[in-house]
Short mmCIF file of C-alpha atoms in Angstrom, two decimals:
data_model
loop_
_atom_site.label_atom_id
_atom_site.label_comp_id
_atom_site.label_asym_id
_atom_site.label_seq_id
_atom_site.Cartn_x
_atom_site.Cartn_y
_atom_site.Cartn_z
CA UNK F 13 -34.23 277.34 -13.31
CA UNK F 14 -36.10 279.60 -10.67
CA UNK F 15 -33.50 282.35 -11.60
CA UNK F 16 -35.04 282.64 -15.33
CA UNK F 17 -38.46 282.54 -13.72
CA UNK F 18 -37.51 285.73 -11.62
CA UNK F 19 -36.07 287.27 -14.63
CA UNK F 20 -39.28 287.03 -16.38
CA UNK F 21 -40.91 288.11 -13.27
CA UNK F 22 -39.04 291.41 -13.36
CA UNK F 23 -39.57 291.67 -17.22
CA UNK F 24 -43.18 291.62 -16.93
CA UNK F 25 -43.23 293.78 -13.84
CA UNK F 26 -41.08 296.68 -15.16
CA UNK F 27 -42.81 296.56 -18.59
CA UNK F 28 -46.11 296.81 -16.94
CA UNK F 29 -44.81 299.83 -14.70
CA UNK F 30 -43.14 301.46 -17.87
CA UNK F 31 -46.63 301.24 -19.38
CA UNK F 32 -48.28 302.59 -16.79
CA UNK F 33 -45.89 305.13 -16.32
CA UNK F 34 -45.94 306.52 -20.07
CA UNK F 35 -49.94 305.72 -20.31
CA UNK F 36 -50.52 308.06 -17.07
CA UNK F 37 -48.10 310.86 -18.30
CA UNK F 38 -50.23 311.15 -21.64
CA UNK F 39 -53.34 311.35 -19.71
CA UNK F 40 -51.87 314.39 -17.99
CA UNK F 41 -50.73 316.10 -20.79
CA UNK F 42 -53.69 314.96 -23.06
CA UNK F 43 -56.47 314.49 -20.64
CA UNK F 44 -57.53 311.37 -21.94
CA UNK F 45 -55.80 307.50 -22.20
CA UNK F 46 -53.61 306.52 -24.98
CA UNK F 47 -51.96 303.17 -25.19
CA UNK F 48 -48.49 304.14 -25.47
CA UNK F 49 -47.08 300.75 -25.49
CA UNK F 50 -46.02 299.58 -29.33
CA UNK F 51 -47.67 296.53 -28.36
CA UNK F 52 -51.20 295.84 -27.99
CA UNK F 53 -50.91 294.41 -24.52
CA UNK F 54 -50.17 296.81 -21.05
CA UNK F 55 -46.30 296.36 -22.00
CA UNK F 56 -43.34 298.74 -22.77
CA UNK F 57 -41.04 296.32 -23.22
CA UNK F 58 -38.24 298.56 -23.47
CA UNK F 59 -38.77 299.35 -19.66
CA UNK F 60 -38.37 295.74 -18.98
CA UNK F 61 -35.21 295.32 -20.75
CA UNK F 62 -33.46 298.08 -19.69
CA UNK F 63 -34.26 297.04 -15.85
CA UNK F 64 -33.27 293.36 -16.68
CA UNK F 65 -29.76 294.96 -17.96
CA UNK F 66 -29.24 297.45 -14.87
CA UNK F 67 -30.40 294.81 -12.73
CA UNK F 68 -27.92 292.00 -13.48
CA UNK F 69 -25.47 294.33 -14.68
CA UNK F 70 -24.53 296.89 -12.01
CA UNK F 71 -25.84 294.80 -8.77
CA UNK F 72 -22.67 295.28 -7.98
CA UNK F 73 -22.54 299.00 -7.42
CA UNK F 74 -25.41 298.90 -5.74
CA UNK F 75 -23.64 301.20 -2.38
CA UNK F 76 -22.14 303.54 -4.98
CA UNK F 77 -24.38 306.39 -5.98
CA UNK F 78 -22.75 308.27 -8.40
CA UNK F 79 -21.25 305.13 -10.56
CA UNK F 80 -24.91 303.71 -10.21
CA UNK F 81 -26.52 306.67 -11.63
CA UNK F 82 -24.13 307.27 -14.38
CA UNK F 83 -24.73 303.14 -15.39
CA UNK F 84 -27.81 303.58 -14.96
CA UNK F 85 -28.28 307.26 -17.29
CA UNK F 86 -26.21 305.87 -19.88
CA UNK F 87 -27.44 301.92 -20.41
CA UNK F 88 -31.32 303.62 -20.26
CA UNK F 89 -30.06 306.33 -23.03
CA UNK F 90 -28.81 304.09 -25.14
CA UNK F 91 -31.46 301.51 -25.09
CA UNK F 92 -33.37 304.61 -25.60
CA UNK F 93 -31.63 305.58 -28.20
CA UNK F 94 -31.48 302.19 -29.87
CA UNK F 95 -34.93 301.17 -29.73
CA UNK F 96 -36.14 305.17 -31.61
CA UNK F 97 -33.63 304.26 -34.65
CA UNK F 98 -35.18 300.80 -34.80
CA UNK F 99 -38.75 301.40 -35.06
CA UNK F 100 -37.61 304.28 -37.56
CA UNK F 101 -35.54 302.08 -39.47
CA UNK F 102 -38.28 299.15 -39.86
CA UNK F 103 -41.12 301.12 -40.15
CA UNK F 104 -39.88 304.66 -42.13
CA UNK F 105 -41.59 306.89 -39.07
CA UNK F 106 -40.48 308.51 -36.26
CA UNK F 107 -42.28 307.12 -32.83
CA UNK F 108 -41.61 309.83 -30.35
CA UNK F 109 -39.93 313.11 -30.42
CA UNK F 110 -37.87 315.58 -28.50
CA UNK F 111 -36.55 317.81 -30.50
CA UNK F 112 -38.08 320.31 -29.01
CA UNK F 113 -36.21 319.60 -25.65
CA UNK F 114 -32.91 321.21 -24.81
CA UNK F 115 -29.35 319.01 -25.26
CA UNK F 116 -31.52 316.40 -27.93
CA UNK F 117 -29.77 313.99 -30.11
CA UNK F 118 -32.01 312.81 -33.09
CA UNK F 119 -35.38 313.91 -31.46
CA UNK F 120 -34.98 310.51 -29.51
CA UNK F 121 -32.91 311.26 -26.44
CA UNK F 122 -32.42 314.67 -24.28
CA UNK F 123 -30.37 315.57 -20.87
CA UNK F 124 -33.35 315.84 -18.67
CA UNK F 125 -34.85 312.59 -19.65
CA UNK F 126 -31.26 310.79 -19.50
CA UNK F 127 -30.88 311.97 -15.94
CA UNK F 128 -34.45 310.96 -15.58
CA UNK F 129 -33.76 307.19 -16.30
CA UNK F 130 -30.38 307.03 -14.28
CA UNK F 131 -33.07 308.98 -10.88
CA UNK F 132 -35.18 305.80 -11.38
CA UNK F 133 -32.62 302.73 -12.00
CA UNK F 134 -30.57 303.95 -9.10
CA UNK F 135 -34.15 303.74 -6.88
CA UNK F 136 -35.36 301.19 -8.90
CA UNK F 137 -31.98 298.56 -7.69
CA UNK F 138 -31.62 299.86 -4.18
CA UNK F 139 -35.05 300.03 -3.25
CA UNK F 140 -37.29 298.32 -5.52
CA UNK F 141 -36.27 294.90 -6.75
CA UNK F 142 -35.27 293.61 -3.16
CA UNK F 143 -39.19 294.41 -2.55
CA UNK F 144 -40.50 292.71 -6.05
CA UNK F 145 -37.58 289.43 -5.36
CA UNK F 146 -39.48 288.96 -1.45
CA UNK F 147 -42.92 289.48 -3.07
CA UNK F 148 -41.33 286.73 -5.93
CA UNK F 149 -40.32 284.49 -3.23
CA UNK F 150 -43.94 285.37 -0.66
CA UNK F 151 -45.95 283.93 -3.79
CA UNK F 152 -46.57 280.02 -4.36
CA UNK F 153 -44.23 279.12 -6.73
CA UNK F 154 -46.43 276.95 -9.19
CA UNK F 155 -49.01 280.02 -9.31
CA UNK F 156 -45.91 282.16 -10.14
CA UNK F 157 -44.13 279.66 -13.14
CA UNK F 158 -47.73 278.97 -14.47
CA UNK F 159 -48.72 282.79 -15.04
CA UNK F 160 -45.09 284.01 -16.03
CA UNK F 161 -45.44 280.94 -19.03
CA UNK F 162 -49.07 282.32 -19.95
CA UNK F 163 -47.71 286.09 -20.21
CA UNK F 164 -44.73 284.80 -22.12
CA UNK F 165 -47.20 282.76 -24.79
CA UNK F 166 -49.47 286.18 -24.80
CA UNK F 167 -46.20 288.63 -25.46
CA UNK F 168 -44.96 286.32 -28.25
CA UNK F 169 -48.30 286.29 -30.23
CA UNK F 170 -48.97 290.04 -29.36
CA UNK F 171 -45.18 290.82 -30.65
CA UNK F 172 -46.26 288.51 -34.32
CA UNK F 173 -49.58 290.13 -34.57
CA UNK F 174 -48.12 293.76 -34.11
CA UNK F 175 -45.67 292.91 -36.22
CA UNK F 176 -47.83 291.90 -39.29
CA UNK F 177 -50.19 294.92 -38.77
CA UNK F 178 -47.81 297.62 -37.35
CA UNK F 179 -44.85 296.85 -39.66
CA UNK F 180 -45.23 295.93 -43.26
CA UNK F 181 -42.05 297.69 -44.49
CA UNK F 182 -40.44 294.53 -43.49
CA UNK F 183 -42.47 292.82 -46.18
CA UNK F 184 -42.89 292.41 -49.78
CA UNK F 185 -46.47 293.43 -49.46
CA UNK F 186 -47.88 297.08 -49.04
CA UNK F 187 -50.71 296.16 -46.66
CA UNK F 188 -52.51 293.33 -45.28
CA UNK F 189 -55.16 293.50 -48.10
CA UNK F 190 -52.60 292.81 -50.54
CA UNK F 191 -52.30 288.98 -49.20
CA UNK F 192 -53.26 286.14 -50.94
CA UNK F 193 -57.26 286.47 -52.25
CA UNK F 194 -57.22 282.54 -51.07
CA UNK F 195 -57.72 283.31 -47.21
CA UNK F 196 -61.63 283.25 -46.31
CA UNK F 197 -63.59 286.63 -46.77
CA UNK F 198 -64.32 285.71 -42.72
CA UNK F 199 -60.47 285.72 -42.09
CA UNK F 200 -59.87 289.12 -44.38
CA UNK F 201 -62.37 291.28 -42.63
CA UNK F 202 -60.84 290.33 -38.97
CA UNK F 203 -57.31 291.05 -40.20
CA UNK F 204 -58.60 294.39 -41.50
CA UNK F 205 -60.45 295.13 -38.34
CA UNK F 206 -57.35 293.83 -36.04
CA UNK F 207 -55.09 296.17 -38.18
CA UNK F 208 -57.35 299.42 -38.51
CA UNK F 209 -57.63 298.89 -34.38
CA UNK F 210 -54.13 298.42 -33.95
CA UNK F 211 -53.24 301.72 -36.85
CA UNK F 212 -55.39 303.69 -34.68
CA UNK F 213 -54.25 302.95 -31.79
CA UNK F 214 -50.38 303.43 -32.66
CA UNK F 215 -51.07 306.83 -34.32
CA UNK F 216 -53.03 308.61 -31.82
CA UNK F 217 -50.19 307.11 -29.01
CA UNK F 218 -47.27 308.12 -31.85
CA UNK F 219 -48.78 310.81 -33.92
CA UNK F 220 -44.89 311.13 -35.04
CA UNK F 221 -44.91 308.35 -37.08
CA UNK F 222 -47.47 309.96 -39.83
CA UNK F 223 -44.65 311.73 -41.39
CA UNK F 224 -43.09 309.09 -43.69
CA UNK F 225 -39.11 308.77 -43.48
CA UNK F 226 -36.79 308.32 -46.49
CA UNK F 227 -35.42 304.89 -47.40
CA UNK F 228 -31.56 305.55 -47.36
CA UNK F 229 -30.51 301.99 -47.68
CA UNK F 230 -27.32 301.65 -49.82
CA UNK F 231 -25.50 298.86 -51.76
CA UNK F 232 -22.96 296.60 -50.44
CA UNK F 233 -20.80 298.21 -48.20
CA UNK F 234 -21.80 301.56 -48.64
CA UNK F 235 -22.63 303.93 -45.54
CA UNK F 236 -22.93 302.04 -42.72
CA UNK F 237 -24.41 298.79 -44.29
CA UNK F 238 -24.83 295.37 -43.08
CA UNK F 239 -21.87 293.99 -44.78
CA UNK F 240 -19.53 296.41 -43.61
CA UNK F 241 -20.27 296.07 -39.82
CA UNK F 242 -19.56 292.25 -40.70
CA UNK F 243 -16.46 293.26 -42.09
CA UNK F 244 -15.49 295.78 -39.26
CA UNK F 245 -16.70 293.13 -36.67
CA UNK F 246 -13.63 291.24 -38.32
CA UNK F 247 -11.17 293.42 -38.86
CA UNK F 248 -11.32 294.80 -35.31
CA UNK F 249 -11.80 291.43 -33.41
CA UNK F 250 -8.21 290.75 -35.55
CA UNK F 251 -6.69 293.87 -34.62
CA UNK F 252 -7.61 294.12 -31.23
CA UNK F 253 -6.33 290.40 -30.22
CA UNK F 254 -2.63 291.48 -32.17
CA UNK F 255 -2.76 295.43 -30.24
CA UNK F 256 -3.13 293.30 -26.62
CA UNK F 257 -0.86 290.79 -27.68
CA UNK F 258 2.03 293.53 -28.46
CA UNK F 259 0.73 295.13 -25.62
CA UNK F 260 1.26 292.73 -22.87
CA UNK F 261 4.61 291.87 -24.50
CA UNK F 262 5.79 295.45 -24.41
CA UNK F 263 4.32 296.06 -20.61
CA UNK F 264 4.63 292.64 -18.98
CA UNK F 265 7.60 291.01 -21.00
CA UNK F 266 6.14 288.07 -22.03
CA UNK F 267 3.64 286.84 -24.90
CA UNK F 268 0.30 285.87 -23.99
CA UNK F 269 -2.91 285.07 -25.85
CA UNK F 270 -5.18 287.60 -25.45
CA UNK F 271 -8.06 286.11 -28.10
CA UNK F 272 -11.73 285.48 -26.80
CA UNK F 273 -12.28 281.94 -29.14
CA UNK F 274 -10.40 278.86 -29.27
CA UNK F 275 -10.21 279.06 -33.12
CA UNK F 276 -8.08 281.95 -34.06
CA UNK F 277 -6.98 285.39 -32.88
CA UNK F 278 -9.99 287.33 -32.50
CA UNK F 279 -10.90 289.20 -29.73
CA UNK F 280 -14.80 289.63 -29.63
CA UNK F 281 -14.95 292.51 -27.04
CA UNK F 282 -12.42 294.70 -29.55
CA UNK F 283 -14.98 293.27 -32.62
CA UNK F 284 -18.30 294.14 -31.22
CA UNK F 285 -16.54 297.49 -29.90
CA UNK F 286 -15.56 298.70 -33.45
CA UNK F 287 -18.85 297.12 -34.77
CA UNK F 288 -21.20 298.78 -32.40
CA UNK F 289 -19.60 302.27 -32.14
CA UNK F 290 -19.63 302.59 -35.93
CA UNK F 291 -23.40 301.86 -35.52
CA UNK F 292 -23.75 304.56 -32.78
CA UNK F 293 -21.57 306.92 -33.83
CA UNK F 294 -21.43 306.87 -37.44
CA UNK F 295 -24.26 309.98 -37.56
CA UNK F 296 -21.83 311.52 -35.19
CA UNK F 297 -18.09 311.05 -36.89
CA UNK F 298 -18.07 314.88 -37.59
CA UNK F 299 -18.31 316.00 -33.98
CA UNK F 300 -15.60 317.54 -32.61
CA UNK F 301 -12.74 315.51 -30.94
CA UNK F 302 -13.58 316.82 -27.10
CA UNK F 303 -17.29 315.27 -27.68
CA UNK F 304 -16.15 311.99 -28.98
CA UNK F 305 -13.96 311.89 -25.95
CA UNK F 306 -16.06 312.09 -23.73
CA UNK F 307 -18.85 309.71 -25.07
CA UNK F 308 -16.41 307.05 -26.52
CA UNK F 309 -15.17 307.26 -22.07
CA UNK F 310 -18.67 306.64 -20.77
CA UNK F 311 -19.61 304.46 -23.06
CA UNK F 312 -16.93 302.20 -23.70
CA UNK F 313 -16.38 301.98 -19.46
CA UNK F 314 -20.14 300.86 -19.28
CA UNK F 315 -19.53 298.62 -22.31
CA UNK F 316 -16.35 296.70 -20.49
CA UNK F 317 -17.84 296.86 -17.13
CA UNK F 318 -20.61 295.05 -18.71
CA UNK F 319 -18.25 292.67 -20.57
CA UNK F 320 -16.77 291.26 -17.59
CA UNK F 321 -20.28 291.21 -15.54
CA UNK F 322 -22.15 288.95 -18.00
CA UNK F 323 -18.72 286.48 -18.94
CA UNK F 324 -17.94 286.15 -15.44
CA UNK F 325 -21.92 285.45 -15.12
CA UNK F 326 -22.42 282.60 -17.93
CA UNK F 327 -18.80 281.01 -17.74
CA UNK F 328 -17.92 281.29 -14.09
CA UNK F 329 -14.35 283.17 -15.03
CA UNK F 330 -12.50 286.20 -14.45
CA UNK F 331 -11.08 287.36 -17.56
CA UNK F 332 -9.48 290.60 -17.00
CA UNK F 333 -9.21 291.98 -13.34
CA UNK F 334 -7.75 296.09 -12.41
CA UNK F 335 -7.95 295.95 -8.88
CA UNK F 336 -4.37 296.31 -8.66
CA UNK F 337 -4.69 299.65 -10.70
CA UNK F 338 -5.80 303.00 -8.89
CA UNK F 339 -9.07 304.29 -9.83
CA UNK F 340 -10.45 301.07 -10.51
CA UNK F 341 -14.32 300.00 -10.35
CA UNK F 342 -14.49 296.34 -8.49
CA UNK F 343 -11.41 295.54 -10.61
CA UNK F 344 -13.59 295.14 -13.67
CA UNK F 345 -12.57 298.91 -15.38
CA UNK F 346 -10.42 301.92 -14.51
CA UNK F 347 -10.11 305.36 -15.27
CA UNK F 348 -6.87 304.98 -17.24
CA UNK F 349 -8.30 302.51 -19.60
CA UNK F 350 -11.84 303.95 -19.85
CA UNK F 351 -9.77 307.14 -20.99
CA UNK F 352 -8.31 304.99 -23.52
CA UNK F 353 -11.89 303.90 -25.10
CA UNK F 354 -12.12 307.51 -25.46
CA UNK F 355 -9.20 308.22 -27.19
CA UNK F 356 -9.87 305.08 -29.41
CA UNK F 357 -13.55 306.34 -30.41
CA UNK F 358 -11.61 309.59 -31.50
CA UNK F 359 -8.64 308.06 -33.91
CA UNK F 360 -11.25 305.22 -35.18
CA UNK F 361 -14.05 307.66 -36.48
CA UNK F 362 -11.51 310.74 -37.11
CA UNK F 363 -8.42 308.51 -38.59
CA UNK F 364 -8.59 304.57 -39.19
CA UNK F 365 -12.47 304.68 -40.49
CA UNK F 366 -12.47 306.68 -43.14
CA UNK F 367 -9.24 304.43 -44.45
CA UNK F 368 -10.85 301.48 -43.64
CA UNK F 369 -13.85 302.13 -44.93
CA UNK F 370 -12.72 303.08 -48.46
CA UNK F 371 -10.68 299.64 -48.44
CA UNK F 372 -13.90 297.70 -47.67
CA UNK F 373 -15.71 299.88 -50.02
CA UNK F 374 -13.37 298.41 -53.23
CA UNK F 375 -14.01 295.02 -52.46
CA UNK F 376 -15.84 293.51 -55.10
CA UNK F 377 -19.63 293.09 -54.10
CA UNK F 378 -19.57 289.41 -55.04
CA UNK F 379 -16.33 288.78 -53.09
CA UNK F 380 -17.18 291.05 -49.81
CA UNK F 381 -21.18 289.54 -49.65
CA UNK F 382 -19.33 285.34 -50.03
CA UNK F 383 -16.40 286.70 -47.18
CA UNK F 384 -19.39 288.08 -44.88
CA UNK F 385 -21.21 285.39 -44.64
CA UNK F 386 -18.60 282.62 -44.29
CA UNK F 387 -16.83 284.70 -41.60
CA UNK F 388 -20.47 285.29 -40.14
CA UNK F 389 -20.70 281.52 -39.55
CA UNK F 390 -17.76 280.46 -39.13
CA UNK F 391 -17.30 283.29 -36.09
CA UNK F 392 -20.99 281.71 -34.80
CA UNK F 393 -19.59 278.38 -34.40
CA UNK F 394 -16.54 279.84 -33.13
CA UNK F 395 -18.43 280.78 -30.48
CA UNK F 396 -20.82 278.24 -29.74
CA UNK F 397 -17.74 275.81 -29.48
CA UNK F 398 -15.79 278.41 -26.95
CA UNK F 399 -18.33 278.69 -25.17
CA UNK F 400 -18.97 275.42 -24.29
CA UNK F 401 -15.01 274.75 -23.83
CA UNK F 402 -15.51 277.39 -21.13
CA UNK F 403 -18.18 275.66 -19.76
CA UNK F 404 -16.97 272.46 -19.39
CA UNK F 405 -13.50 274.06 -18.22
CA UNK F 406 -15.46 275.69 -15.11
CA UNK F 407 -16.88 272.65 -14.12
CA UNK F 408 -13.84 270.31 -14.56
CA UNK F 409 -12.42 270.89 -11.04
CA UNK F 410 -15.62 269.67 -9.61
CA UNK F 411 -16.35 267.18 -12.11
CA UNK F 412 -13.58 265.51 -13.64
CA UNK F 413 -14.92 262.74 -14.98
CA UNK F 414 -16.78 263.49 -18.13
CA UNK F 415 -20.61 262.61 -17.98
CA UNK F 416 -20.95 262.28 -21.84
CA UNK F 417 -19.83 262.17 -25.05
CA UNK F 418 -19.52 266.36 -25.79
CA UNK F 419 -17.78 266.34 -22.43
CA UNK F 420 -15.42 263.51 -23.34
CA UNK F 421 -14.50 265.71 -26.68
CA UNK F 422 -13.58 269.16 -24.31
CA UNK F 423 -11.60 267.05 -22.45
CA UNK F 424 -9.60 265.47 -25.00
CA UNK F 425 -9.79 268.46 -27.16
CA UNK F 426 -9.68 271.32 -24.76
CA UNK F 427 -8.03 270.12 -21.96
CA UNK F 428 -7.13 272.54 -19.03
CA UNK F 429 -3.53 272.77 -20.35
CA UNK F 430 -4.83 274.27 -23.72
CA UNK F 431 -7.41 275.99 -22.08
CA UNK F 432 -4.86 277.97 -19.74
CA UNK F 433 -2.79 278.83 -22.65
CA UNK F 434 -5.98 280.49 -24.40
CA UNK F 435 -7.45 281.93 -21.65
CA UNK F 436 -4.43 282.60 -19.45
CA UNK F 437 -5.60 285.16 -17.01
CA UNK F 438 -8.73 283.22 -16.65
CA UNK F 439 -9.73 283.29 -13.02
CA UNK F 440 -12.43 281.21 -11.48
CA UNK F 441 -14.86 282.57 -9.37
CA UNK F 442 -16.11 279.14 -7.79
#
């Protein structure tokens, strides 16, 4: 439990330096203080996040510069990256903008800011968070649960009453004033002056987001919907548990389930690969080959590096180790196969999307909408129930005997037999 207590710890800490770090760079280019946070509070919560990913994530690479800095570029990019499309998306307005800075993409990331972010996560996880984890430690422990609670009550209302204010896109209602004429006159005139506070102060710390941005939502399936990532998710968690299958066969000699669930042959790193680079790179299908190369490499290394931090993290297993292959990072990726994610971002956007996406286009919209949200819950459960499998399969060597009744059911129904034939190159790390 005291490890989620530091992880809020450095959530709160980073989002409070990322605050104070955009808030005193607008005061020297503007002279005077502007909130830049999207929330009310002194939070960027983007800075938190990011720091919470680097942190956990590449710990690890902690003595190795140049891998460190290139993790830490990328992940603080893309969350970048990420976060610009989503307040865009929800809210029809672009936030911040640097368009006007060499080597851009959308306005919302550039070169000199991406090296930027990978200066200050490399400093931030050698130097930084062994000096905030003492200081976490130094501090009475009640004091320190008590406050971290408070600040987490205080985000959540802040992030509901931004949200109401900040984003009514999301709603069936143009503006506040457009509620229900039942609320209290009292109640209506605070709303309007929390939201004409909160408009103010979001416009004069984005004055981007005046300039209203087209609505280019489609119909099932079209562009790069909701319904076709669902269906994408699917077809390449399919196909990528039947391409490692063949794969081991044809290298190693023997078949071996390669699938990431106990119900079926799906492989969710291969799914959430196709689903996610579609999402990132659908704006960006017409570059040419050498670019997609070269992004679908870094991206897909940090994405598998990742992959095998956080499973090895939650379910106490090795799934896939390279330290037997040269030019491997801790055994968890390799240049050979990070040159393969490259080559795969090229032939999916330049070759198998367009097919695929035709296909999924013809479905009927009845049909396709039914599919996506049966496979949608059925793949939840799917994982909820593997998860737990794995869970109870780490702790079986040190606890045979099963302390309950879901226990009782992995053992009878996932046994370590059945378990080893899923997950065979499972490892434990106990």
């Amino acid at each position: 439990m005291d490890g989620f207590y530091l992880v809020l710890w450095l959530f709160f800490l980073y989002s409070f330096a990322g605050w104070f770090l955009e808030t005193g760079f607008s005061i020297l280019l503007k002279k005077r203080m502007i909130n830049r946070g999207v929330l009310n509070g002194p939070l960027c919560t983007i800075y938190g996040v990011t720091a919470l990913i680097i942190s956990i994530g590449f710990s690890e690479l902690r003595n190795q510069w140049f891998f460190l800095f290139l993790g830490c570029a990328t992940i603080s990019t893309l969350v970048e990256w990420c976060a610009g499309h989503f307040l865009e998306k929800i809210n029809h307005k672009k936030w911040w903008d640097y368009s006007k800075r060499k080597y851009n993409v959308d306005g919302y990331i550039s070169l000199d800011f991406s090296i930027l972010w990978g200066i200050l996560g490399l400093l931030c996880l050698k130097f930084v968070n062994p000096l905030l984890v003492r200081i976490y430690q130094w501090l009475p422990s009640s004091f320190v649960h008590i406050t971290l609670l408070a600040l987490t009550i205080l985000l959540l209302i802040d992030i509901l009453g931004t949200y109401a204010v900040a984003f009514p896109a999301l709603r069936k209602i143009r503006t506040i004033d457009d509620v229900s004429g039942n609320l209290h006159h009292l109640s209506q005139r605070l709303i309007h002056w929390i939201r004409k506070r909160i408009r103010s102060r979001i416009e004069k710390a984005y004055p981007n987001i005046a300039k209203d941005i087209p609505d280019t939502a489609g119909n099932f399936a079209s562009g790069c919907s909701f319904y076709k990532i669902i269906m994408l998710f699917f077809i390449g968690s399919f196909l990528g548990d039947i391409i490692e299958t063949i794969f081991c066969r044809l290298t190693a000699g023997v078949w071996m389930s390669r699938s990431s669930v106990v119900w079926g042959p799906f492989s969710i790193v291969w799914g959430l690969a196709l689903a996610c680079s579609t999402i990132l790179l659908y704006n960006y299908r017409n570059r040419t080959d050498g670019q997609l190369f070269l992004i679908g490499t870094i991206l897909g290394g940090v994405y598998e590096y990742l992959c095998s931090v956080f499973t090895e993290l939650f379910f106490g297993k090795i799934f896939w180790d390279y330290s037997h292959l040269p030019f491997n990072l801790g055994g968890r990726i390799n240049l050979l196969y990070c040159f393969f994610w490259g080559f795969a971002a090229v032939i999916w956007l330049k070759k198998v999307y367009p097919v695929l996406s035709d296909l999924i286009e013809k479905i009927p919209q009845k049909a396709g909408k039914i599919f996506s949200w049966l496979f949608m819950v059925f793949m939840i459960c799917n994982i909820a129930i593997s998860s737990l499998a794995l869970l109870r399969y780490n702790t079986r060597d040190k606890q045979p005997k099963a302390q309950n009744q879901m226990e009782q059911f992995f053992d009878t129904h996932y046994d370590d037999a059945k378990m080893a034939k899923i997950y065979p190159n499972a490892k434990s790390t106990n």
